[in-house]
Coordinates of C-alpha atoms in Angstrom, one line a residue:
X1 CA 148.7 30.4 9.8
X2 CA 150.1 33.8 8.6
X3 CA 148.3 33.3 5.2
X4 CA 144.9 33.7 7.0
X5 CA 145.8 37.2 8.4
X6 CA 143.0 39.7 7.7
X7 CA 140.4 37.0 7.0
X8 CA 136.9 38.5 7.6
X9 CA 134.7 37.4 10.5
X10 CA 131.0 36.9 10.6
X11 CA 130.7 33.2 9.5
X12 CA 128.7 30.9 11.7
X13 CA 129.6 27.5 10.2
X14 CA 132.5 26.0 8.2
X15 CA 132.1 23.1 5.8
X16 CA 135.2 21.5 4.3
X17 CA 135.0 19.7 0.9
X18 CA 137.9 18.3 -1.1
X19 CA 137.4 18.6 -4.9
X20 CA 139.2 16.3 -7.3
X21 CA 138.0 15.8 -10.9
X22 CA 134.5 17.1 -10.0
X23 CA 132.0 18.9 -12.2
X24 CA 130.8 22.5 -12.0
X25 CA 127.3 21.2 -11.1
X26 CA 128.8 19.6 -8.0
X27 CA 130.4 22.8 -6.8
X28 CA 127.3 24.8 -7.7
X29 CA 125.2 22.5 -5.5
X30 CA 127.3 23.4 -2.5
X31 CA 127.3 27.1 -3.3
X32 CA 123.5 26.9 -3.5
X33 CA 123.4 25.2 -0.1
X34 CA 125.6 28.0 1.4
X35 CA 123.3 30.6 -0.2
X36 CA 120.3 29.1 1.5
X37 CA 122.1 29.1 4.8
X38 CA 123.2 32.5 6.0
X39 CA 126.8 33.1 7.1
X40 CA 128.0 29.7 5.9
X41 CA 131.7 29.3 4.9
X42 CA 132.6 26.6 2.4
X43 CA 136.2 25.6 2.3
X44 CA 136.8 24.0 -1.1
X45 CA 140.2 22.3 -1.5
X46 CA 140.7 22.1 -5.2
X47 CA 143.4 19.4 -5.4
X48 CA 145.1 16.8 -7.5
X49 CA 147.8 14.2 -7.0
X50 CA 151.3 14.8 -8.3
X51 CA 150.9 11.9 -10.7
X52 CA 147.9 13.5 -12.6
X53 CA 148.8 16.8 -14.3
X54 CA 145.3 17.4 -15.7
X55 CA 143.9 20.7 -14.5
X56 CA 141.2 21.3 -17.0
X57 CA 138.4 20.2 -14.7
X58 CA 139.7 22.7 -12.0
X59 CA 139.9 25.5 -14.5
X60 CA 136.2 24.9 -15.4
X61 CA 135.3 25.1 -11.7
X62 CA 137.0 28.5 -11.4
X63 CA 135.4 29.8 -14.6
X64 CA 131.8 29.1 -13.5
X65 CA 129.9 32.4 -13.1
X66 CA 129.3 31.9 -9.3
X67 CA 133.1 32.0 -8.9
X68 CA 134.5 34.1 -11.8
X69 CA 131.9 36.8 -11.4
X70 CA 131.7 36.7 -7.6
X71 CA 133.1 39.4 -5.4
X72 CA 136.6 38.6 -4.0
X73 CA 136.2 39.4 -0.3
X74 CA 139.8 38.4 0.7
X75 CA 142.8 36.6 -0.7
X76 CA 146.1 35.4 0.7
X77 CA 149.4 37.1 -0.1
X78 CA 150.4 34.3 -2.4
X79 CA 146.8 34.3 -3.9
X80 CA 146.4 30.6 -3.5
X81 CA 143.6 31.2 -1.0
X82 CA 140.7 33.2 -2.3
X83 CA 137.3 34.0 -0.6
X84 CA 134.4 34.6 -2.9
X85 CA 131.2 36.2 -1.5
X86 CA 127.9 34.3 -1.9
X87 CA 124.3 35.5 -1.3
X88 CA 123.0 35.6 2.3
X89 CA 126.4 36.7 3.7
X90 CA 127.9 33.3 2.9
X91 CA 131.2 32.6 1.1
X92 CA 133.4 30.0 -0.4
X93 CA 137.1 29.9 0.3
X94 CA 139.0 28.4 -2.6
X95 CA 142.2 26.6 -1.8
X96 CA 144.3 26.0 -4.9
X97 CA 146.4 22.8 -4.6
X98 CA 145.9 22.0 -8.3
X99 CA 146.6 24.8 -10.8
X100 CA 149.1 27.3 -9.3
X101 CA 149.4 25.7 -5.9
X102 CA 151.5 22.6 -5.3
X103 CA 149.9 19.3 -6.1
X104 CA 149.5 16.7 -3.3
X105 CA 151.9 13.8 -3.0
X106 CA 150.2 10.6 -4.2
X107 CA 150.8 8.8 -0.9
X108 CA 149.1 11.7 1.0
X109 CA 146.1 11.9 -1.2
X110 CA 142.7 12.7 0.2
X111 CA 143.9 12.7 3.7
X112 CA 146.2 15.7 3.0
X113 CA 143.4 17.4 1.1
X114 CA 141.0 17.0 4.1
X115 CA 143.7 18.1 6.5
X116 CA 144.5 21.3 4.6
X117 CA 140.8 22.3 4.6
X118 CA 140.1 21.3 8.2
X119 CA 143.3 22.9 9.5
X120 CA 142.2 26.2 7.8
X121 CA 138.7 25.9 9.4
X122 CA 140.3 25.1 12.8
X123 CA 142.4 28.3 12.6
X124 CA 139.5 30.4 11.5
X125 CA 137.5 29.2 14.5
X126 CA 140.4 30.0 16.7
X127 CA 140.6 33.5 15.2
X128 CA 136.8 34.0 15.9
X129 CA 136.2 34.3 12.1
X130 CA 133.8 31.3 12.4
X131 CA 131.6 30.9 15.5
X132 CA 130.6 27.2 15.4
X133 CA 133.1 24.9 17.1
X134 CA 132.3 22.2 14.7
X135 CA 134.4 21.6 11.6
X136 CA 131.9 19.9 9.2
X137 CA 133.6 17.6 6.8
X138 CA 132.0 16.1 3.6
X139 CA 132.6 15.0 0.0
X140 CA 131.6 16.3 -3.4
X141 CA 129.2 13.4 -3.9
X142 CA 127.2 14.3 -0.8
X143 CA 123.9 16.1 -0.7
X144 CA 123.5 17.8 2.7
X145 CA 120.0 17.9 4.3
X146 CA 118.4 21.2 4.8
X147 CA 118.7 20.9 8.6
X148 CA 122.3 19.9 8.6
X149 CA 123.5 23.2 10.2
X150 CA 120.7 23.2 12.6
X151 CA 121.7 19.8 13.9
X152 CA 125.3 21.0 14.4
X153 CA 124.0 24.1 16.2
X154 CA 122.0 21.8 18.6
X155 CA 125.3 20.2 19.7
X156 CA 127.2 23.4 20.0
X157 CA 126.1 24.0 23.5
X158 CA 126.9 20.5 24.6
X159 CA 129.8 19.8 26.8
X160 CA 133.3 19.8 25.3
X161 CA 133.7 16.0 25.8
X162 CA 131.9 15.3 22.5
X163 CA 134.8 15.0 20.0
X164 CA 132.9 14.2 16.8
X165 CA 129.4 13.7 15.3
X166 CA 128.7 11.1 12.7
X167 CA 125.7 11.7 10.4
X168 CA 123.7 8.7 9.0
X169 CA 123.8 8.3 5.3
X170 CA 122.1 6.6 2.4
X171 CA 123.3 6.0 -1.1
X172 CA 121.1 7.3 -3.9
X173 CA 121.3 6.7 -7.6
X174 CA 121.6 9.6 -10.1
X175 CA 123.2 7.8 -13.1
X176 CA 123.9 4.3 -14.3
X177 CA 126.1 3.3 -11.4
X178 CA 125.4 -0.4 -10.6
X179 CA 122.6 -0.5 -8.0
X180 CA 123.1 -3.9 -6.5
X181 CA 126.9 -3.7 -5.9
X182 CA 126.4 -0.3 -4.3
X183 CA 123.7 -1.5 -1.9
X184 CA 125.8 -4.6 -1.0
X185 CA 128.8 -2.5 -0.2
X186 CA 126.6 -0.2 2.0
X187 CA 125.3 -3.3 3.7
X188 CA 128.9 -4.4 4.4
X189 CA 129.7 -1.1 6.1
X190 CA 126.6 -1.3 8.3
X191 CA 127.3 -5.0 9.0
X192 CA 130.7 -4.3 10.5
X193 CA 129.6 -1.4 12.7
X194 CA 126.5 -3.3 13.8
X195 CA 128.7 -6.2 14.8
X196 CA 131.0 -3.9 16.8
X197 CA 127.9 -2.4 18.5
X198 CA 126.5 -5.8 19.3
X199 CA 129.8 -6.8 20.8
X200 CA 130.0 -3.7 23.0
X201 CA 132.9 -2.0 21.3
X202 CA 133.4 1.7 22.1
X203 CA 134.5 2.1 18.5
X204 CA 131.2 1.2 16.9
X205 CA 130.6 4.1 14.5
X206 CA 130.7 4.6 10.8
X207 CA 133.9 6.1 9.4
X208 CA 133.0 7.8 6.1
X209 CA 134.7 11.1 5.7
X210 CA 131.6 12.7 4.1
X211 CA 129.6 12.2 7.3
X212 CA 131.9 13.6 10.0
X213 CA 131.9 16.8 12.0
X214 CA 134.8 17.4 14.5
X215 CA 134.9 19.7 17.4
X216 CA 137.8 22.0 16.6
X217 CA 139.7 21.7 20.0
X218 CA 139.6 17.9 19.8
X219 CA 140.7 18.0 16.2
X220 CA 143.7 20.1 17.2
X221 CA 144.5 17.7 20.1
X222 CA 145.1 14.8 17.6
X223 CA 146.8 17.1 15.0
X224 CA 144.2 16.6 12.4
X225 CA 143.7 14.2 9.6
X226 CA 146.5 11.8 8.8
X227 CA 148.2 12.4 5.5
X228 CA 147.3 9.2 3.6
X229 CA 145.5 8.3 0.4
X230 CA 142.8 6.3 2.1
X231 CA 141.2 5.4 5.5
X232 CA 142.2 8.9 6.8
X233 CA 138.6 9.1 8.3
X234 CA 139.0 5.8 10.1
X235 CA 142.2 6.7 11.7
X236 CA 141.1 10.3 12.6
X237 CA 138.0 9.0 14.4
X238 CA 140.0 6.3 16.2
X239 CA 142.3 9.1 17.6
X240 CA 139.3 11.4 18.4
X241 CA 137.6 8.6 20.3
X242 CA 140.5 8.8 22.8
X243 CA 139.8 12.5 23.5
X244 CA 136.0 12.4 23.8
X245 CA 132.8 10.7 22.7
X246 CA 131.9 9.9 19.1
X247 CA 128.1 10.5 18.7
X248 CA 126.3 8.6 16.0
X249 CA 123.3 10.6 15.0
X250 CA 120.0 9.1 13.9
X251 CA 118.9 12.1 11.9
X252 CA 119.3 13.9 9.5
X253 CA 120.4 11.7 6.7
X254 CA 123.2 12.7 4.2
X255 CA 122.5 11.4 0.7
X256 CA 125.6 10.1 -1.1
X257 CA 125.4 9.9 -4.8
X258 CA 126.6 6.4 -5.8
X259 CA 129.3 6.3 -8.4
X260 CA 132.1 4.1 -9.5
X261 CA 135.4 5.9 -9.0
X262 CA 139.2 5.5 -9.0
X263 CA 139.8 8.8 -7.1
X264 CA 141.1 6.8 -4.1
X265 CA 142.8 3.4 -3.9
X266 CA 140.1 1.9 -1.8
X267 CA 136.7 2.8 -0.4
X268 CA 133.2 3.0 -1.8
X269 CA 134.1 3.8 -5.5
X270 CA 136.7 1.1 -6.0
X271 CA 134.6 -1.4 -4.0
X272 CA 131.5 -0.9 -6.1
X273 CA 133.6 -1.2 -9.3
X274 CA 135.1 -4.5 -8.0
X275 CA 131.7 -5.9 -7.0
X276 CA 130.2 -4.9 -10.3
X277 CA 132.8 -7.0 -12.1
X278 CA 131.8 -10.2 -10.2
X279 CA 129.5 -12.7 -11.9
X280 CA 127.4 -12.8 -8.7
X281 CA 127.8 -9.8 -6.4
X282 CA 125.7 -11.6 -3.7
X283 CA 128.8 -13.7 -3.0
X284 CA 130.4 -10.6 -1.5
X285 CA 132.4 -11.8 1.5
X286 CA 131.6 -10.6 5.0
X287 CA 133.5 -11.2 8.2
X288 CA 132.3 -14.4 9.9
X289 CA 129.5 -13.4 12.3
X290 CA 131.1 -15.3 15.1
X291 CA 134.0 -12.8 14.9
X292 CA 131.8 -10.4 16.8
X293 CA 130.9 -13.2 19.3
X294 CA 134.7 -13.6 20.0
X295 CA 135.1 -9.8 20.2
X296 CA 132.3 -9.5 22.7
X297 CA 134.1 -11.9 25.1
X298 CA 137.5 -10.5 24.4
X299 CA 136.2 -7.1 25.6
X300 CA 134.8 -8.8 28.7
X301 CA 138.2 -10.4 29.1
X302 CA 139.8 -6.9 29.1
X303 CA 137.3 -5.8 31.7
X304 CA 138.2 -8.7 33.9
X305 CA 141.9 -8.0 33.5
X306 CA 141.3 -4.4 34.5
X307 CA 139.4 -5.5 37.5
X308 CA 141.8 -8.1 38.7
X309 CA 145.5 -7.9 38.2
X310 CA 146.1 -11.5 37.0
X311 CA 147.8 -13.3 34.2
X312 CA 146.0 -13.9 30.9
X313 CA 145.7 -17.7 31.4
X314 CA 144.0 -17.3 34.7
X315 CA 141.6 -14.7 33.3
X316 CA 140.7 -16.9 30.4
X317 CA 139.6 -19.7 32.7
X318 CA 136.4 -17.7 33.4
X319 CA 135.5 -18.0 29.7
X320 CA 136.5 -21.7 29.2
X321 CA 132.9 -23.0 29.8
X322 CA 131.2 -20.6 27.3
X323 CA 129.6 -22.6 24.5
X324 CA 131.5 -22.3 21.1
X325 CA 134.3 -20.2 22.5
X326 CA 137.9 -21.3 22.0
X327 CA 139.9 -19.5 24.6
X328 CA 143.1 -20.8 23.2
X329 CA 142.4 -18.4 20.3
X330 CA 142.3 -15.5 22.9
X331 CA 145.8 -16.4 24.0
X332 CA 147.2 -16.7 20.5
X333 CA 145.7 -13.4 19.4
X334 CA 146.7 -11.6 22.7
X335 CA 150.3 -12.6 21.9
X336 CA 150.1 -11.3 18.4
X337 CA 148.6 -8.0 19.6
X338 CA 151.2 -7.8 22.5
X339 CA 148.5 -7.6 25.2
X340 CA 151.0 -8.3 27.9
X341 CA 152.9 -5.1 27.3
X342 CA 149.6 -3.1 27.4
X343 CA 148.7 -4.8 30.7
X344 CA 152.1 -3.9 32.2
X345 CA 151.5 -0.2 31.2
X346 CA 147.9 -0.1 32.5
X347 CA 148.8 -1.8 35.8
X348 CA 151.6 0.8 36.3
X349 CA 149.5 3.8 35.3
X350 CA 146.0 2.9 36.4
X351 CA 145.3 3.2 40.1
X352 CA 141.7 1.9 39.8
X353 CA 139.8 -0.6 37.6
X354 CA 138.1 2.2 35.8
X355 CA 141.3 3.9 34.8
X356 CA 142.9 0.6 33.9
X357 CA 140.0 -0.3 31.6
X358 CA 140.3 3.2 30.0
X359 CA 144.0 2.5 29.3
X360 CA 143.1 -0.9 27.8
X361 CA 140.3 0.6 25.6
X362 CA 142.7 3.2 24.3
X363 CA 145.2 0.5 23.5
X364 CA 142.6 -1.8 21.9
X365 CA 141.4 1.0 19.6
X366 CA 139.5 1.0 16.3
X367 CA 142.6 -0.2 14.4
X368 CA 143.4 -3.0 16.9
X369 CA 139.8 -4.1 16.9
X370 CA 139.9 -4.4 13.1
X371 CA 143.2 -6.3 13.4
X372 CA 141.6 -8.6 16.0
X373 CA 138.8 -9.5 13.5
X374 CA 141.4 -10.0 10.7
X375 CA 143.5 -12.3 13.0
X376 CA 140.3 -14.4 13.6
X377 CA 139.8 -14.6 9.9
X378 CA 143.3 -15.8 9.3
X379 CA 143.4 -18.3 12.2
X380 CA 139.9 -19.9 12.2
X381 CA 136.8 -17.9 11.1
X382 CA 136.7 -17.8 7.3
X383 CA 134.4 -15.1 5.7
X384 CA 130.8 -15.9 4.8
X385 CA 129.1 -14.7 1.7
X386 CA 126.2 -12.3 1.8
X387 CA 124.0 -15.2 0.6
X388 CA 125.2 -17.4 3.4
X389 CA 124.6 -14.6 6.0
X390 CA 121.0 -14.5 5.0
X391 CA 120.6 -18.3 5.4
X392 CA 122.7 -18.7 8.6
X393 CA 121.7 -18.7 12.2
X394 CA 124.3 -16.8 14.2
X395 CA 124.4 -15.1 17.6
X396 CA 124.9 -11.8 15.8
X397 CA 121.8 -11.2 13.8
X398 CA 122.2 -7.7 12.5
X399 CA 119.9 -4.7 13.0
X400 CA 117.0 -2.8 11.4
X401 CA 119.2 -0.9 9.0
X402 CA 120.7 -4.1 7.7
X403 CA 117.2 -5.6 7.4
X404 CA 116.0 -2.6 5.4
X405 CA 119.0 -2.8 3.0
X406 CA 118.4 -6.5 2.5
X407 CA 114.9 -5.7 1.4
X408 CA 116.3 -3.2 -1.1
X409 CA 118.9 -5.6 -2.3
X410 CA 116.2 -8.3 -2.9
X411 CA 114.5 -6.0 -5.4
X412 CA 117.4 -6.4 -7.8
X413 CA 117.9 -9.6 -9.9
X414 CA 121.0 -11.6 -9.4
X415 CA 123.5 -12.1 -12.2

């Protein structure tokens, strides 16, 4: 990027945050975090969609004393990138895609905003302006723990096979955002990932953009965030998982301020708004628990196909005696997912069972795993409500995080 020529060095960590219709208090919170952590570079992408011409909120951000009275350490030739110095040798790089800079196409949305910031951070790491190989990515509603950077530093010396870190999170309440719908939605997120983990899926990790840190060389391999207005974090991690491991951390916890929002077409904000409008949010639908039972054996089916080069029908015979398993569904779904073409490729390219299974896992990625669950839902396994989940007796019984959330949910009265 020629626009980054002459950018000063000396930063040890980059943190990318997209800002859209945020308050000055939000930006100040991140600036205070950077001040407490020496040599920290914030990359703040001030952005708006083309369909929204309001820039007043962005003008207020740039007028706050920390920004307007701060020392300009560097700026790009077109003045759309401006580095403001902060205490403790930290800084904030303001990226204007809102006021003077071009707005973002509606269809590209937050994915483009994240990509702009992360691409800049990646280039600065390449230029040795930032020493940490991790591009930390978060959102304006996140409160980063004090040992956030220390955790990234612990993984800096790890081998390059680790492609991304995913921090744990917890929603907190700072205003009148509906508590029960927020906790239920958080439960649904953990429910899905716990189900994947129980089934043995290699794609069992959370996919919230506010909790991800990517190793810059792996990020470059997959050409960054996809330019889309939602699920950009899901698709990025699915691509990164094919270049290295995705590590789900146990600590420290990122706190996410719960809020209803229409900034994106789907995700936490819209989901909470929709649940809050329901007469009884406890009827929130969940994927049928047996979906993960089927996923578990489908993954075992892929392993058998990688081990023995045989046709699908022959491979399914091994699973025909398993209680409650309809192997005919496997055949139907396999045809819809075009498994036969994937098998042809893996048999041609894979010289060993290990390599063949790797090919199949790359084919049956996070997106196809979700599609598999959706196909089951459409063909046979109808969703169950949260209430039914609590009463049911299924092979997949959840985990400790889900149990803790259920206890919190029980504290709130139903409608």
